[in-house]
Structure formats: C-alpha cells, structure tokens
PDB file of C-alpha atoms in Angstrom:
ATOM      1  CA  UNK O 919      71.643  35.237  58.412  1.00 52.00           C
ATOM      2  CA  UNK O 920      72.763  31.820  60.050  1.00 56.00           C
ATOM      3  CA  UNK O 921      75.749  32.387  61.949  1.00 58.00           C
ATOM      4  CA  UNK O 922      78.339  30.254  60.636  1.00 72.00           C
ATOM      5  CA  UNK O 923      79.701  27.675  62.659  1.00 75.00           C
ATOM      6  CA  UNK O 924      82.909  26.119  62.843  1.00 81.00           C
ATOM      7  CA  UNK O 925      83.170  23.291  65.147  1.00 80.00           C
ATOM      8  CA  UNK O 926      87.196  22.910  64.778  1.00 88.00           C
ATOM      9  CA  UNK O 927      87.778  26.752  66.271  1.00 94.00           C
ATOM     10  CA  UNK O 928      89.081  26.691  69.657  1.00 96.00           C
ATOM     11  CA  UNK O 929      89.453  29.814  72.107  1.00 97.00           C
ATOM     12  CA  UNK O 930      91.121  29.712  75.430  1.00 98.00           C
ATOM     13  CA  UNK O 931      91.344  32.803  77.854  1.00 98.00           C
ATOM     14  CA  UNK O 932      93.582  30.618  80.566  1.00 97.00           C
ATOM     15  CA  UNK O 933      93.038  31.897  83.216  1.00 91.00           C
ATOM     16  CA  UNK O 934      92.139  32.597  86.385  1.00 98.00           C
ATOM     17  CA  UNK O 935      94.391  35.504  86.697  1.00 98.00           C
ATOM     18  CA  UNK O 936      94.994  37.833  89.484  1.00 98.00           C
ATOM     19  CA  UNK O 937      97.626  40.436  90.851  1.00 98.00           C
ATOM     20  CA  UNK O 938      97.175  43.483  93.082  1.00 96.00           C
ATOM     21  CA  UNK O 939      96.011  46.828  92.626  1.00 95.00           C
ATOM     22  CA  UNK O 940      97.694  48.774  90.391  1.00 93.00           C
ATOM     23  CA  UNK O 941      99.771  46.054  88.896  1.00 96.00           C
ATOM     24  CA  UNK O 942      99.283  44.955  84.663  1.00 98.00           C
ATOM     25  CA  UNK O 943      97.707  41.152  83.911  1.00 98.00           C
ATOM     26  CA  UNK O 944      99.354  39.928  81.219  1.00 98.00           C
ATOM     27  CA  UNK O 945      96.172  37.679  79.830  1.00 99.00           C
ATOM     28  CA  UNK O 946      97.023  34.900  76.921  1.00 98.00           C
ATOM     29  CA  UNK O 947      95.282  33.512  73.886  1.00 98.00           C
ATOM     30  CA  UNK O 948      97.772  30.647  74.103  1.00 97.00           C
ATOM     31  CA  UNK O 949      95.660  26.917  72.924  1.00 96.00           C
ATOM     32  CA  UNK O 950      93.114  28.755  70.642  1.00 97.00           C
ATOM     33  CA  UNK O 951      93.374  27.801  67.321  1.00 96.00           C
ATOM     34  CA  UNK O 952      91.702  27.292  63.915  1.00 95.00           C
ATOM     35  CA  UNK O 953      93.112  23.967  62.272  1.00 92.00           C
ATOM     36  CA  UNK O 954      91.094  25.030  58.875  1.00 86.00           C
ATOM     37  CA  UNK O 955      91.935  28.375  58.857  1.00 90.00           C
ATOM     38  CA  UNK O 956      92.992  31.217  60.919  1.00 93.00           C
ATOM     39  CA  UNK O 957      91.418  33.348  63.617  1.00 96.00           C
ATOM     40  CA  UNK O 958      91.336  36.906  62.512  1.00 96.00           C
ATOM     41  CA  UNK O 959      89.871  38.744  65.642  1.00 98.00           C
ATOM     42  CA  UNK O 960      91.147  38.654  69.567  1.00 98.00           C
ATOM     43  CA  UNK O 961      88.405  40.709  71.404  1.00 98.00           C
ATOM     44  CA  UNK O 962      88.929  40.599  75.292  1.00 99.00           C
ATOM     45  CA  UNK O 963      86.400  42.026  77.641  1.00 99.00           C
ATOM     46  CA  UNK O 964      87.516  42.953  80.914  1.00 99.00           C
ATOM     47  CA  UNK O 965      84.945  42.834  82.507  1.00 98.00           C
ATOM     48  CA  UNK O 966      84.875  46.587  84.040  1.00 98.00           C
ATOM     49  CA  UNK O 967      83.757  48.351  80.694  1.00 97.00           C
ATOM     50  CA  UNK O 968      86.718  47.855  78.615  1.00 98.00           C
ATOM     51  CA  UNK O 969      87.600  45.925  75.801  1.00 98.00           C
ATOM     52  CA  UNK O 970      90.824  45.419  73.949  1.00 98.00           C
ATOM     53  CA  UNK O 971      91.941  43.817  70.755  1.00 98.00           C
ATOM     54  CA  UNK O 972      94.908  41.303  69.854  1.00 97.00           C
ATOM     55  CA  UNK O 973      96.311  37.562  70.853  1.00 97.00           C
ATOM     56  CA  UNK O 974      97.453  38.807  73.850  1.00 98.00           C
ATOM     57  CA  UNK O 975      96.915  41.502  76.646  1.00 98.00           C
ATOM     58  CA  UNK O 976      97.344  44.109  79.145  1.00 98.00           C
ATOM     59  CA  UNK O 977      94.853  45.787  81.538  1.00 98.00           C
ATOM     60  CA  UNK O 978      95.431  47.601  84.818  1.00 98.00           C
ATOM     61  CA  UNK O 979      92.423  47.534  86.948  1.00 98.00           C
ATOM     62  CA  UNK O 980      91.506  50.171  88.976  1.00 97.00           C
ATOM     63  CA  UNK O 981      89.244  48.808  92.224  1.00 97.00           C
ATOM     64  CA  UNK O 982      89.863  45.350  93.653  1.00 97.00           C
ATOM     65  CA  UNK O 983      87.410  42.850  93.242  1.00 98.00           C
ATOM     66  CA  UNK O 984      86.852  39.333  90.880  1.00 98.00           C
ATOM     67  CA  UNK O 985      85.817  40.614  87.739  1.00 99.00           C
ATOM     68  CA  UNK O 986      84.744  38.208  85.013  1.00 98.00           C
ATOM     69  CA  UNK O 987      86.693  37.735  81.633  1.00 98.00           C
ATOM     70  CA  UNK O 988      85.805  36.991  78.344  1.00 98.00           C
ATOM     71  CA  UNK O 989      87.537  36.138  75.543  1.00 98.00           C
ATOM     72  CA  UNK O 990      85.822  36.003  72.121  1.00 98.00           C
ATOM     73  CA  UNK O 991      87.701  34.926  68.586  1.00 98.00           C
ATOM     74  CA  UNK O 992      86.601  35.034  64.974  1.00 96.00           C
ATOM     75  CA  UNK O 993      87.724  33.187  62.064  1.00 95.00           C
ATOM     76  CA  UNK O 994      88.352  34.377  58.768  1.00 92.00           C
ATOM     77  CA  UNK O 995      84.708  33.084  57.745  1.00 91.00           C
ATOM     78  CA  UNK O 996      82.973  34.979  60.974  1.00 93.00           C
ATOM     79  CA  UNK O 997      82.409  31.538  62.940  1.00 94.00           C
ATOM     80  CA  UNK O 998      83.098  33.138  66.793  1.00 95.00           C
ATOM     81  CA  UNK O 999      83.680  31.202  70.011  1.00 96.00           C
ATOM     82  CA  UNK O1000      83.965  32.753  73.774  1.00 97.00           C
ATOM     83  CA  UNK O1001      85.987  31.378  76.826  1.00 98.00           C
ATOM     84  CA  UNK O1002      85.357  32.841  80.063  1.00 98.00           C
ATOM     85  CA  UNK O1003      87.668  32.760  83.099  1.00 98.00           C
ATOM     86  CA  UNK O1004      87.898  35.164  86.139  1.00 98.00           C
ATOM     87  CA  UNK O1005      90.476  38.027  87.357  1.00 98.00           C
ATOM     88  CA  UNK O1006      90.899  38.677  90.881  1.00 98.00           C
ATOM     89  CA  UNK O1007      92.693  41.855  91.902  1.00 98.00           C
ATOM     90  CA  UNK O1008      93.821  42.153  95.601  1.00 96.00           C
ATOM     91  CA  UNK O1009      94.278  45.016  97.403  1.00 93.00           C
ATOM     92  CA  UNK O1010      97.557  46.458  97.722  1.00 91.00           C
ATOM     93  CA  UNK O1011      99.628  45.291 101.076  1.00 91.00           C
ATOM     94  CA  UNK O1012      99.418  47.962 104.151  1.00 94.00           C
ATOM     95  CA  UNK O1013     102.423  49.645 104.525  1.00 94.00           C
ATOM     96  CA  UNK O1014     103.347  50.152 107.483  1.00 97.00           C
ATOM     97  CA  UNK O1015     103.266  53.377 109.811  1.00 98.00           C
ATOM     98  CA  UNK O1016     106.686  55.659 109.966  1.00 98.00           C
ATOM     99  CA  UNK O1017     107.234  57.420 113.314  1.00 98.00           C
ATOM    100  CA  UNK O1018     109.004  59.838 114.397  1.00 98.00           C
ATOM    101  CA  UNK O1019     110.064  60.867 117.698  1.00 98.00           C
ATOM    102  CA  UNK O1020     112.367  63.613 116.840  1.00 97.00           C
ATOM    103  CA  UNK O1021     114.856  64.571 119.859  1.00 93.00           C
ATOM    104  CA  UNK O1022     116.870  64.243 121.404  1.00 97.00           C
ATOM    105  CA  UNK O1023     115.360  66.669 123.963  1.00 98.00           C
ATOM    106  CA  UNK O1024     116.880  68.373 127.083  1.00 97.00           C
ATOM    107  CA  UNK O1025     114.649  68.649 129.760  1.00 97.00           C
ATOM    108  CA  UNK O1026     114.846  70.347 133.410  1.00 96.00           C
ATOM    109  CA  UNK O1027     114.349  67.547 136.126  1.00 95.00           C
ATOM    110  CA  UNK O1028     110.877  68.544 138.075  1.00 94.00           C
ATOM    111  CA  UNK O1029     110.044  70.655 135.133  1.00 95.00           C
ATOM    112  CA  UNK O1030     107.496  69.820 132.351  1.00 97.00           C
ATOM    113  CA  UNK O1031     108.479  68.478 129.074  1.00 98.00           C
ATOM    114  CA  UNK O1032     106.838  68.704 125.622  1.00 98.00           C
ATOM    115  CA  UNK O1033     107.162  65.401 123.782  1.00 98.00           C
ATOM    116  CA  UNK O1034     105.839  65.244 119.887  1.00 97.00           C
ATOM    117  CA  UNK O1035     105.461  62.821 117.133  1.00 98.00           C
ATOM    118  CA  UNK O1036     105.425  65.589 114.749  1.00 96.00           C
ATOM    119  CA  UNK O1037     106.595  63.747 111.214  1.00 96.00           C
ATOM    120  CA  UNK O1038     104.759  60.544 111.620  1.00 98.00           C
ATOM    121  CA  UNK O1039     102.603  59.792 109.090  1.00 98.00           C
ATOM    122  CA  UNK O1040     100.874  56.106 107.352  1.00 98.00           C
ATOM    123  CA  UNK O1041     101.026  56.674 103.669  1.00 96.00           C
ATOM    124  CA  UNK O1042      97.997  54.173 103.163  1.00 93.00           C
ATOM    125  CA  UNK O1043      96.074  54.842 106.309  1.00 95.00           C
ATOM    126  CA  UNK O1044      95.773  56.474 109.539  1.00 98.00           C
ATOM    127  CA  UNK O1045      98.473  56.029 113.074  1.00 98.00           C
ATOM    128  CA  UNK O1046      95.985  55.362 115.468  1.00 98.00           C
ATOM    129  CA  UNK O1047      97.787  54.726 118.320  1.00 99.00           C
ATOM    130  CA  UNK O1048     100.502  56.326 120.079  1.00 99.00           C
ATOM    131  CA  UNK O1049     102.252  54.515 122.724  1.00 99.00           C
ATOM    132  CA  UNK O1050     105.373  56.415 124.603  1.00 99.00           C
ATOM    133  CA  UNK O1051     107.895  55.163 127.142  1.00 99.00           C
ATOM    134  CA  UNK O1052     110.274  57.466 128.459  1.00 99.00           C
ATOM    135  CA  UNK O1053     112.731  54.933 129.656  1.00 98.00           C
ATOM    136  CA  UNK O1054     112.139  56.029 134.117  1.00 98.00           C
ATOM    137  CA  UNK O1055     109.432  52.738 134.790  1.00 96.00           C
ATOM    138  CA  UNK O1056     106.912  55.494 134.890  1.00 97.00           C
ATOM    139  CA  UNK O1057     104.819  53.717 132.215  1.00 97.00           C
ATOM    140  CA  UNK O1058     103.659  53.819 129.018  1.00 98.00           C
ATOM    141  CA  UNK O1059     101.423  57.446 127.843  1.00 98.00           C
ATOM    142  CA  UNK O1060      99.493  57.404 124.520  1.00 98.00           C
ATOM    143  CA  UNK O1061      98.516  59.964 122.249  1.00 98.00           C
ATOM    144  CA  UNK O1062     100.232  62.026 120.186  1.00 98.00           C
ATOM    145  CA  UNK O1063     101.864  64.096 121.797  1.00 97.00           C
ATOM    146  CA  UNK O1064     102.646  64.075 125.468  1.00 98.00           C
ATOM    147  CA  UNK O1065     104.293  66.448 128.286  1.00 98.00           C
ATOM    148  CA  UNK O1066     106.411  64.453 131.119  1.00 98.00           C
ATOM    149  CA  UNK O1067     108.410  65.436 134.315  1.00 98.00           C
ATOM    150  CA  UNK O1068     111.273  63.679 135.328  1.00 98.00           C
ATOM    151  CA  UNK O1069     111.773  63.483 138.885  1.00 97.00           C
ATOM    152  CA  UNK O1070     115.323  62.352 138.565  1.00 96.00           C
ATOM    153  CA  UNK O1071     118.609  63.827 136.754  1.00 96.00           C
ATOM    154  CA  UNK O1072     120.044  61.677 134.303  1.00 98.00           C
ATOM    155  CA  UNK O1073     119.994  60.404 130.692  1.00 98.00           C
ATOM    156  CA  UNK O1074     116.754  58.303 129.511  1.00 99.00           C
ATOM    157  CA  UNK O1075     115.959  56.065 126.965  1.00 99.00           C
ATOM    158  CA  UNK O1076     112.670  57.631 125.097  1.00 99.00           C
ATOM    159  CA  UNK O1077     110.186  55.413 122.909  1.00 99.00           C
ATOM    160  CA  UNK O1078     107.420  55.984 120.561  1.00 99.00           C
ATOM    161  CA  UNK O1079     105.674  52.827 119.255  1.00 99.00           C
ATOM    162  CA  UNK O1080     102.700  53.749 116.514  1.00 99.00           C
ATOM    163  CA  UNK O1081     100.537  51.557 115.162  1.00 99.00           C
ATOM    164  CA  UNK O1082      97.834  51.849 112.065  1.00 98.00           C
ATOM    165  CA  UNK O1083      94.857  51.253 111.211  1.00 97.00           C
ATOM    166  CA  UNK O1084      95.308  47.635 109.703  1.00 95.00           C
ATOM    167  CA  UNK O1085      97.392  47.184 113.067  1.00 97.00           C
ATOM    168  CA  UNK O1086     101.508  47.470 111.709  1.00 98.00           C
ATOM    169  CA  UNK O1087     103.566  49.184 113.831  1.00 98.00           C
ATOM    170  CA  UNK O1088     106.765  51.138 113.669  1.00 98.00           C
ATOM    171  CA  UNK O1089     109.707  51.888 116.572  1.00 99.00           C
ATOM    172  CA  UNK O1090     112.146  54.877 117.439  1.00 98.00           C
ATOM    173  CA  UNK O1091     114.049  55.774 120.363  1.00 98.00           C
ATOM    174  CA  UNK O1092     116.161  59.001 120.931  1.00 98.00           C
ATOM    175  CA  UNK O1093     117.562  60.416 124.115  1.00 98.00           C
ATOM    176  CA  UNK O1094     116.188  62.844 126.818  1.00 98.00           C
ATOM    177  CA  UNK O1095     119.468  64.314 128.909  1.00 98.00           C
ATOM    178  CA  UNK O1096     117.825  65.504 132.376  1.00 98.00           C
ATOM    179  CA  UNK O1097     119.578  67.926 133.754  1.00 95.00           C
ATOM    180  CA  UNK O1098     119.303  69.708 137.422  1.00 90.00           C
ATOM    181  CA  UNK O1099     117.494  72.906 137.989  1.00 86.00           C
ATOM    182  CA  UNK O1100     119.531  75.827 137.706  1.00 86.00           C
ATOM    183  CA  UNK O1101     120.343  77.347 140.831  1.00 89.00           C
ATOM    184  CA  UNK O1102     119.333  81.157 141.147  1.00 90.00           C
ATOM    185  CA  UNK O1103     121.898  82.998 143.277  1.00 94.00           C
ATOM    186  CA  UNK O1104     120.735  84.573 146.437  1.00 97.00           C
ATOM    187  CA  UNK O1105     120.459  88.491 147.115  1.00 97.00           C
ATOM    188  CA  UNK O1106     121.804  90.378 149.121  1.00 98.00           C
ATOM    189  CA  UNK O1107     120.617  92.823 151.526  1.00 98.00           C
ATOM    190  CA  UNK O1108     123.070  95.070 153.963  1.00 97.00           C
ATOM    191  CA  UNK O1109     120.605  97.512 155.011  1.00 97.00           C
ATOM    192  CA  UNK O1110     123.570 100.189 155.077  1.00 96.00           C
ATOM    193  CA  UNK O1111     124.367 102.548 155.136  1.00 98.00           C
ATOM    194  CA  UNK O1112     125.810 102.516 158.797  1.00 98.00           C
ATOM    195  CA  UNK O1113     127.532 105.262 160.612  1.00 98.00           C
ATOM    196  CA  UNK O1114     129.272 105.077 164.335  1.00 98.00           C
ATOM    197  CA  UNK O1115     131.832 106.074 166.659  1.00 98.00           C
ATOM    198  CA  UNK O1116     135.596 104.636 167.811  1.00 98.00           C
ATOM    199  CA  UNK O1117     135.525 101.689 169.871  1.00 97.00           C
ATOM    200  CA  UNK O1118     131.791 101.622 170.277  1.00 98.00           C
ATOM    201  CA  UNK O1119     130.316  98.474 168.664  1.00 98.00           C
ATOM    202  CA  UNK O1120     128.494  98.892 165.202  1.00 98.00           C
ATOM    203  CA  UNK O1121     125.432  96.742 164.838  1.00 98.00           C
ATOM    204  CA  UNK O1122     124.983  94.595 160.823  1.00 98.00           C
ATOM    205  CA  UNK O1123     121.975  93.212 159.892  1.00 98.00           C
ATOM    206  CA  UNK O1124     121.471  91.362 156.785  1.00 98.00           C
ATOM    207  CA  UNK O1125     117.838  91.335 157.052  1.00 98.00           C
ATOM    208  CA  UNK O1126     115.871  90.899 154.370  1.00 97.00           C
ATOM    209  CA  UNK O1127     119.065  88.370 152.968  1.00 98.00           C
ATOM    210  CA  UNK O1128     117.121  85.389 150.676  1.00 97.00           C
ATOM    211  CA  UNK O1129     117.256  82.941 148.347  1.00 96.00           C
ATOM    212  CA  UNK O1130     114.588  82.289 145.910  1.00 93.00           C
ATOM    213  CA  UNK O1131     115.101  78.211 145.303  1.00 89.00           C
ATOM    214  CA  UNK O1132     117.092  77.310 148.727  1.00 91.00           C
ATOM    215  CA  UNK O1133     118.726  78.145 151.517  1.00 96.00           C
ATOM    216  CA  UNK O1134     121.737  80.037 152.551  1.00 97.00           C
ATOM    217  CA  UNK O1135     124.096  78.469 154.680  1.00 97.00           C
ATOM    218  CA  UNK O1136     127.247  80.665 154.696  1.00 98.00           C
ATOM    219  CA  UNK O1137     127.649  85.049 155.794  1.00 98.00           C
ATOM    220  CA  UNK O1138     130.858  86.306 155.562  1.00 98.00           C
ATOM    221  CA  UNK O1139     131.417  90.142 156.668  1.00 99.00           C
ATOM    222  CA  UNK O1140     134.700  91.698 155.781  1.00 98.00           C
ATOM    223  CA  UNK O1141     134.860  95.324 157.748  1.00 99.00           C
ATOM    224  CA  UNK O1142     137.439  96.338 155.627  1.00 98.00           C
ATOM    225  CA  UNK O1143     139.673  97.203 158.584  1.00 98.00           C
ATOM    226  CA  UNK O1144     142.116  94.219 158.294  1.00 97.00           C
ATOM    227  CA  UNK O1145     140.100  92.294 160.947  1.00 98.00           C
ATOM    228  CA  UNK O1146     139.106  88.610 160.456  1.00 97.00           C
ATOM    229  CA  UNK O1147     136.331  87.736 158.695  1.00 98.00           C
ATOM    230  CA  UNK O1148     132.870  87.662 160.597  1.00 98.00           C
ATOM    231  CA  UNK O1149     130.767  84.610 159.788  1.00 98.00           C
ATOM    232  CA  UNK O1150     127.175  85.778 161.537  1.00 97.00           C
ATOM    233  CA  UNK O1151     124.523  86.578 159.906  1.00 98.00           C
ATOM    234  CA  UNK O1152     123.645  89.473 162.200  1.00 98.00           C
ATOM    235  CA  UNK O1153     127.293  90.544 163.676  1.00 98.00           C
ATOM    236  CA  UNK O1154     128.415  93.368 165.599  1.00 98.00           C
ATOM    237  CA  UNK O1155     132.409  94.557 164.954  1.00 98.00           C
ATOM    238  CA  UNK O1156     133.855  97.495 166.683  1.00 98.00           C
ATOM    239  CA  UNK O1157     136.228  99.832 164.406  1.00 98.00           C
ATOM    240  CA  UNK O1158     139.118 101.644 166.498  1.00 98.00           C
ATOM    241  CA  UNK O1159     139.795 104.465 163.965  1.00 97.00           C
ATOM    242  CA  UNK O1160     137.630 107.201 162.237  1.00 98.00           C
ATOM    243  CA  UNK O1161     137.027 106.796 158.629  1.00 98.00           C
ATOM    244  CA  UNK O1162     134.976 105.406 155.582  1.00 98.00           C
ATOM    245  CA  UNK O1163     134.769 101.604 155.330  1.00 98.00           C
ATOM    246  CA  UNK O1164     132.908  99.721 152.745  1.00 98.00           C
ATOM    247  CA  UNK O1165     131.586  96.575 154.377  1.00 99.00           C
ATOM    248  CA  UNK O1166     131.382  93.410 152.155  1.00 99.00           C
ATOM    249  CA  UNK O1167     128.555  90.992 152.715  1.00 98.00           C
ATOM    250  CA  UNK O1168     129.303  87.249 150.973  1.00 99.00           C
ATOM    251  CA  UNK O1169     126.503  85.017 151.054  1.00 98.00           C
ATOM    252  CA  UNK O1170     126.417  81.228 149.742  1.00 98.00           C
ATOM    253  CA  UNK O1171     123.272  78.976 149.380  1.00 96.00           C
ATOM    254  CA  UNK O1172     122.861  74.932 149.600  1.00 93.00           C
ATOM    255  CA  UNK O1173     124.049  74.414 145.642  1.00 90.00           C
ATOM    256  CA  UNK O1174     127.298  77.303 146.008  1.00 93.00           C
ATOM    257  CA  UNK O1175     125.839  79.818 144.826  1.00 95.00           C
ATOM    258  CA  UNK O1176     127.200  83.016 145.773  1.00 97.00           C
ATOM    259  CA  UNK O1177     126.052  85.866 145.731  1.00 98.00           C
ATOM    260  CA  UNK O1178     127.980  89.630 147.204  1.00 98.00           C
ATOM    261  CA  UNK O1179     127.184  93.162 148.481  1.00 98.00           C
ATOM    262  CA  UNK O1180     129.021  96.227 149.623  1.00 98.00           C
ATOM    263  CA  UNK O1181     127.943  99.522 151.575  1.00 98.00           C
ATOM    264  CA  UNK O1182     129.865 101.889 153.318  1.00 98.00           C
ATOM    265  CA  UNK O1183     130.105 102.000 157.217  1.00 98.00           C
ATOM    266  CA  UNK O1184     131.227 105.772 158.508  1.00 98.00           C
ATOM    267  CA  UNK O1185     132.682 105.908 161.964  1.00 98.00           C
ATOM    268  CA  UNK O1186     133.152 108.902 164.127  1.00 97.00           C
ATOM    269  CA  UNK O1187     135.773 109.742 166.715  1.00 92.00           C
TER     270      UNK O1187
END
C-alpha cells in the first residue's frame, strides 16, 4: 500500500548530544508536532542496537565513540517522519594516581634501608613511574621500591612522586629518623688466673682485649689491695701480703662503652 504522507508532521531529535562514559543522555522530542492530528509513536534508535519508545529519553552508552541517532514519529494515520542527529560519548577523565610512601621509617646511618610504595595504586590505569627523593641531595631513585644508606645521622625529608599512564601525578612525604650505629661493647680478656709471691712483681696482660666496631682507649686495673688504680694495658703491681685477690679489668672504647672482667690473682709468701 502507498504510504501515507503527511506533509504538516514535524519530528525533531535536537541534538547533537554528548556526555561521558557512563553518564544518561537525556534526548528530547521537543518541536515535533502534528498540527492535524497527533503523533502516536516516539521510536528512538540509538544507534548501538537499541531502541526505545516515548517523547522523551534515556540511554547509557557503554563504549565511547559518535554514534548516530535517529528519531522516527508516526501519526495517528501511519504518515512517519525521521530526524537524525549525532551522540558523542567521551571517555571518562583519568584519575589520577594515589601514592603511598608509608613510613615513617627508622634507619641505621651506613646501614641499608628498604623503602616501598606498597599501597599505591591508579584506579583507571597503571603508576608507571616512581620517582624518590630522600631529602640528603643524593638524588632522585625510581622504581618501586628502593633500598638507601644514609651516610649521615639525622632526620630527612622522604618523597615519592608517581605518575600514570595518561601522565597525572600524585605527592607524599613522611620522615626517615637516622640514627647512629649502635655501639657493641668491648670484651674483655684477663688471661688469669695469676698466682705469685710477696713483694715480687706480678705480671697482667690483657691480651687478646678487643672491640668489635672501635677502639679502646681506656684500662683500668684495680688489684683489690687498696692500691691506686693502674691505667696500662699490660701493668705489673707488686702485692705485699699473701692472699686471694680478684683483679678487676675496666675497659672503655671510642663511643663509652664499657665493658668489665674479674679473675683472681693468688700470692704466696
């Protein structure tokens, strides 16, 4: 049959529409009309496969891209018009990286560090770079994670800068307290027992005397005979009665550590 035709029906789609991914478009019939009649069916086509039915409507899209709209109406007598128009659908805006440098860390100066970004993540993307500064001029390290040595004591001023894939960045600082080795004590060694007679002088030796991260610097003997304190590190001391003594060996190193010893001493008449 002839399609019937009616020359005073008027569709409009408006249009062009657009909005980002994942967003509604709210599309409008507004300015068609039928002046001898009415128009009895809205059909919109999407243009991705779907259709939909009424004056007005709402579609979500689910890929960006331009798609092509069309709008066809039908009057009570079957006469149909189409309007075409476009929708463009962006993609959504990068977010942008979160980092985190966790800390604040407490590190051993001269002694390795571990340093992680552990918790950093791009919800839309990937964190593909990883730029540190740990706050002594030594320079900037990328990658994920990193291991540092601070040659000085002190408290520094970490960084981690990461940037995604679409090239956003994000910042955070914490603190890294550096604090001085700890100082292992030295040991003591007497090499007593020691045995000898009145008024004939008794040989020490602290031999074999060390300490494992310095130096010592101080001895201190105490013969346990009310004499003065010896400060050799190899002395000789003369006892003028018989009897058991316990000899005390004090040694010190360059950070004051101190460390002590005793053995006996037996002296014959």
């Amino acid at each position: 049959p002839t399609p019937t035709v009616n020359d005073e029906l008027t569709v409009n789609a408006n249009g062009p529409y657009s909005t980002t991914l994942g967003e509604p478009v709210f599309f409008s019939s507004t300015g068609s009309r039928n002046p001898d009649g009415k128009i009895e069916v809205y059909r919109w086509s999407f243009g991705d496969g779907r259709v939909s039915y009424g004056e007005n409507a709402i579609h979500t899209y689910v890929a960006p891209g331009t798609y092509t709209l069309t709008l066809k109406v039908t009057d009570e007598n079957g006469a149909i018009k189409k309007d075409t128009t476009s929708c463009t659908i962006f993609p959504p805006p990068n977010k942008a990286p979160v980092v985190d440098v966790n800390g604040p860390y407490m590190c051993v100066v001269g002694e390795a560090s571990i340093f992680n970004s552990s918790g950093s993540y791009d919800v839309d993307g990937i964190i593909v770079e990883y730029r540190w500064d740990f706050g002594d001029e030594s320079g900037y390290y990328y990658g994920e994670n990193q291991v540092h040595t601070y040659s000085e004591i002190g408290t520094f001023l970490i960084t981690l800068r990461v940037t995604d894939n679409e090239g956003l960045e994000d910042t955070a600082s914490t603190l890294c307290s550096v604090s001085p080795q700890l100082n292992i004590e030295p040991v003591v060694n007497m090499n007593g027992p020691y045995e000898g007679n009145v008024e004939i002088p008794v040989m020490f030796s602290s031999s074999g005397t060390s300490d494992p991260d310095g130096t010592i610097i101080g001895y201190r003997w105490d013969f346990d005979d009310g004499s003065e304190y010896n400060y050799g590190e190899n002395p000789s001391h003369t006892y003028s009665e018989i009897g058991n003594y316990y000899v005390t060996l004090q040694v010190t190193d360059t950070d004051g550590a101190i460390a002590t010893a005793t053995s006996l001493c037996t002296i014959f008449d």
